Amino acid sequence: MSLHGGGCLCGAVRYETLSEPLRVTTCHCRFCQRATGSAYLVEPIFPLADLRVTKGAPRTYDHRSEGSGKIVHVHFCGDCGTKLYMTFERFATSCGVFAGTFDDPNWFEINGANAKHIFIGVARHETILPPGVPTFPRHAMTNDGAPEEPVVFAEARVVRPGGAGPVG
C-alpha cells in the first residue's frame, strides 16, 4: 500500500490515495486550463476505490465534457474552492487527482512508461513537451474507446501556433 495525503488550501477537506497511480495524464484541453487557471493539468489517475476522503466532505460540480458528451464530476472544497479530484461518467471506476493538492506533489514519477500528454492541439503556446512521452492532438482514445495513435518525440518540443516545433 502506498499512502499519500493531500487536501485543500484551508485544510477543511483532506484525502489520501492508497496506491501508485495507474498512469499520469497531463491534459492541455481548455476545460483543464480553466479548471486549473494554468496551462495544463497534471492528473495522476487512481482506481476510485483507492481514494479516501479523510476529513470534511467535498462539494461536487458536474460538467458535461465537450469532447465525449459525458459528465465530469469535479470535487472541491466548499470553503476555499480548491479543486481536489475528478470522477467520470465515462470512466466510472477511476478518479483523477489534481496533482498540486498532494502534500508532496512530486511523490509519483512521470515518464514515458506511465504518462501521456493529451489535447496538445489546443495547448498553450510555448509549453514544452518532454521527449519519450506519448502525446495526442486530442484524447488518447475515441469516444467509442478505440485507442488513438500517439506521437512520441525524440527531443523536447515547444508548442507553437500550428504545431509542436523543436526546442530552441
CSV table of C-alpha atoms in Angstrom, one decimal:
chain,number,residue,atom,x,y,z
A,1,MET,CA,0.0,0.0,0.0
A,2,SER,CA,1.2,3.5,-0.9
A,3,LEU,CA,-0.4,6.1,1.3
A,4,HIS,CA,-0.1,9.7,0.1
A,5,GLY,CA,-2.2,12.5,1.5
A,6,GLY,CA,-3.4,15.8,0.2
A,7,GLY,CA,-6.0,18.5,0.7
A,8,CYS,CA,-7.3,21.9,0.0
A,9,LEU,CA,-5.9,25.3,0.8
A,10,CYS,CA,-7.8,25.9,4.0
A,11,GLY,CA,-7.5,22.3,5.4
A,12,ALA,CA,-11.2,21.6,5.6
A,13,VAL,CA,-11.0,18.7,3.2
A,14,ARG,CA,-8.3,16.0,3.3
A,15,TYR,CA,-7.8,12.8,1.2
A,16,GLU,CA,-5.4,10.0,0.8
A,17,THR,CA,-4.6,7.7,-2.1
A,18,LEU,CA,-3.9,4.1,-1.3
A,19,SER,CA,-1.9,3.0,-4.4
A,20,GLU,CA,0.5,4.2,-7.0
A,21,PRO,CA,-1.2,5.9,-9.9
A,22,LEU,CA,-2.3,3.7,-12.8
A,23,ARG,CA,-1.0,6.4,-15.1
A,24,VAL,CA,-0.4,10.1,-15.2
A,25,THR,CA,-2.2,12.3,-17.7
A,26,THR,CA,-1.1,15.8,-18.5
A,27,CYS,CA,-4.1,17.4,-20.1
A,28,HIS,CA,-3.9,20.6,-22.1
A,29,CYS,CA,-7.7,20.9,-23.0
A,30,ARG,CA,-9.5,24.2,-22.5
A,31,PHE,CA,-11.5,22.6,-19.6
A,32,CYS,CA,-8.3,21.7,-17.7
A,33,GLN,CA,-6.8,25.1,-18.5
A,34,ARG,CA,-9.8,26.8,-17.0
A,35,ALA,CA,-10.2,24.4,-14.1
A,36,THR,CA,-6.5,24.9,-13.0
A,37,GLY,CA,-6.1,28.5,-14.1
A,38,SER,CA,-2.9,27.4,-15.7
A,39,ALA,CA,-1.6,25.9,-19.0
A,40,TYR,CA,-2.5,22.3,-18.2
A,41,LEU,CA,-3.5,19.8,-15.5
A,42,VAL,CA,-1.1,17.1,-14.2
A,43,GLU,CA,-3.5,14.3,-13.2
A,44,PRO,CA,-2.4,11.0,-11.7
A,45,ILE,CA,-5.2,8.5,-12.3
A,46,PHE,CA,-6.1,6.0,-9.5
A,47,PRO,CA,-8.7,3.3,-9.0
A,48,LEU,CA,-11.7,5.1,-7.4
A,49,ALA,CA,-11.6,2.5,-4.6
A,50,ASP,CA,-8.0,3.8,-3.8
A,51,LEU,CA,-9.1,7.4,-3.0
A,52,ARG,CA,-10.4,8.0,0.5
A,53,VAL,CA,-11.6,11.3,1.9
A,54,THR,CA,-10.3,11.5,5.5
A,55,LYS,CA,-11.6,14.9,6.6
A,56,GLY,CA,-14.6,17.0,5.5
A,57,ALA,CA,-16.9,16.5,2.6
A,58,PRO,CA,-16.1,17.9,-0.8
A,59,ARG,CA,-18.8,19.5,-2.9
A,60,THR,CA,-19.3,18.5,-6.5
A,61,TYR,CA,-19.7,20.4,-9.7
A,62,ASP,CA,-20.9,18.4,-12.7
A,63,HIS,CA,-19.6,19.5,-16.1
A,64,ARG,CA,-20.5,18.0,-19.5
A,65,SER,CA,-17.4,17.2,-21.5
A,66,GLU,CA,-17.3,19.0,-24.8
A,67,GLY,CA,-15.3,16.0,-26.2
A,68,SER,CA,-17.2,12.9,-25.0
A,69,GLY,CA,-20.5,14.5,-24.0
A,70,LYS,CA,-20.2,12.6,-20.7
A,71,ILE,CA,-20.3,14.2,-17.2
A,72,VAL,CA,-17.1,15.0,-15.4
A,73,HIS,CA,-17.6,15.4,-11.6
A,74,VAL,CA,-15.3,18.0,-10.1
A,75,HIS,CA,-14.8,17.5,-6.3
A,76,PHE,CA,-13.8,20.7,-4.5
A,77,CYS,CA,-13.7,22.3,-1.1
A,78,GLY,CA,-16.9,24.3,-0.5
A,79,ASP,CA,-15.0,26.7,1.8
A,80,CYS,CA,-11.9,27.7,-0.2
A,81,GLY,CA,-12.8,26.4,-3.6
A,82,THR,CA,-9.7,24.2,-4.2
A,83,LYS,CA,-10.4,21.5,-6.8
A,84,LEU,CA,-9.2,18.2,-5.4
A,85,TYR,CA,-10.1,15.4,-7.8
A,86,MET,CA,-12.4,14.4,-10.6
A,87,THR,CA,-14.6,11.3,-11.2
A,88,PHE,CA,-16.0,10.4,-14.5
A,89,GLU,CA,-19.2,9.1,-16.0
A,90,ARG,CA,-17.1,7.7,-18.9
A,91,PHE,CA,-14.5,6.0,-16.6
A,92,ALA,CA,-16.7,5.1,-13.6
A,93,THR,CA,-14.0,3.1,-11.7
A,94,SER,CA,-11.3,5.8,-11.9
A,95,CYS,CA,-10.5,9.1,-10.4
A,96,GLY,CA,-8.0,11.8,-11.4
A,97,VAL,CA,-6.4,13.9,-8.7
A,98,PHE,CA,-5.3,17.5,-9.1
A,99,ALA,CA,-1.6,16.7,-8.5
A,100,GLY,CA,-0.8,20.1,-6.9
A,101,THR,CA,-3.1,19.2,-4.0
A,102,PHE,CA,-0.9,16.4,-2.7
A,103,ASP,CA,1.2,17.3,0.3
A,104,ASP,CA,4.1,16.2,-1.8
A,105,PRO,CA,3.2,16.7,-5.4
A,106,ASN,CA,6.5,15.1,-6.5
A,107,TRP,CA,5.9,11.7,-4.9
A,108,PHE,CA,5.0,9.9,-8.1
A,109,GLU,CA,7.2,9.6,-11.2
A,110,ILE,CA,6.2,10.9,-14.6
A,111,ASN,CA,7.9,9.1,-17.5
A,112,GLY,CA,7.3,7.6,-21.0
A,113,ALA,CA,6.1,4.3,-19.5
A,114,ASN,CA,3.3,5.7,-17.2
A,115,ALA,CA,2.4,9.1,-18.7
A,116,LYS,CA,0.9,10.8,-21.7
A,117,HIS,CA,0.1,14.4,-22.8
A,118,ILE,CA,-3.4,14.8,-24.3
A,119,PHE,CA,-5.0,17.7,-26.2
A,120,ILE,CA,-1.7,19.2,-27.3
A,121,GLY,CA,-3.6,20.5,-30.4
A,122,VAL,CA,-5.0,23.3,-28.1
A,123,ALA,CA,-2.0,23.5,-25.7
A,124,ARG,CA,-0.8,26.9,-24.6
A,125,HIS,CA,1.9,28.2,-27.0
A,126,GLU,CA,5.4,27.9,-25.5
A,127,THR,CA,4.5,24.8,-23.5
A,128,ILE,CA,7.4,22.3,-23.6
A,129,LEU,CA,6.6,18.7,-24.3
A,130,PRO,CA,9.1,16.2,-22.9
A,131,PRO,CA,10.9,13.6,-25.0
A,132,GLY,CA,9.9,10.0,-24.8
A,133,VAL,CA,6.3,10.6,-23.5
A,134,PRO,CA,3.3,9.7,-25.8
A,135,THR,CA,1.4,12.8,-27.0
A,136,PHE,CA,-2.0,13.1,-28.6
A,137,PRO,CA,-3.6,16.0,-30.5
A,138,ARG,CA,-6.9,15.3,-28.8
A,139,HIS,CA,-7.8,12.5,-26.3
A,140,ALA,CA,-5.8,9.2,-26.3
A,141,MET,CA,-9.0,7.3,-27.3
A,142,THR,CA,-12.0,7.9,-29.4
A,143,ASN,CA,-15.5,8.2,-27.9
A,144,ASP,CA,-16.1,4.5,-28.6
A,145,GLY,CA,-13.0,3.5,-26.7
A,146,ALA,CA,-10.6,2.8,-29.7
A,147,PRO,CA,-7.1,3.9,-29.0
A,148,GLU,CA,-5.5,6.8,-30.9
A,149,GLU,CA,-2.0,6.6,-32.3
A,150,PRO,CA,0.5,8.5,-30.1
A,151,VAL,CA,3.3,10.7,-31.3
A,152,VAL,CA,6.5,10.3,-29.2
A,153,PHE,CA,9.1,13.0,-29.7
A,154,ALA,CA,12.8,12.0,-29.5
A,155,GLU,CA,13.7,15.5,-28.3
A,156,ALA,CA,11.8,18.1,-26.3
A,157,ARG,CA,9.3,20.1,-28.4
A,158,VAL,CA,7.8,23.5,-27.9
A,159,VAL,CA,4.1,24.0,-28.7
A,160,ARG,CA,3.9,26.8,-31.3
A,161,PRO,CA,1.0,28.1,-33.4
A,162,GLY,CA,0.4,25.4,-35.9
A,163,GLY,CA,2.1,22.6,-34.0
A,164,ALA,CA,4.9,21.4,-31.8
A,165,GLY,CA,8.3,22.5,-33.1
A,166,PRO,CA,11.8,21.7,-31.8
A,167,VAL,CA,13.2,23.5,-28.7
A,168,GLY,CA,15.4,26.4,-29.5
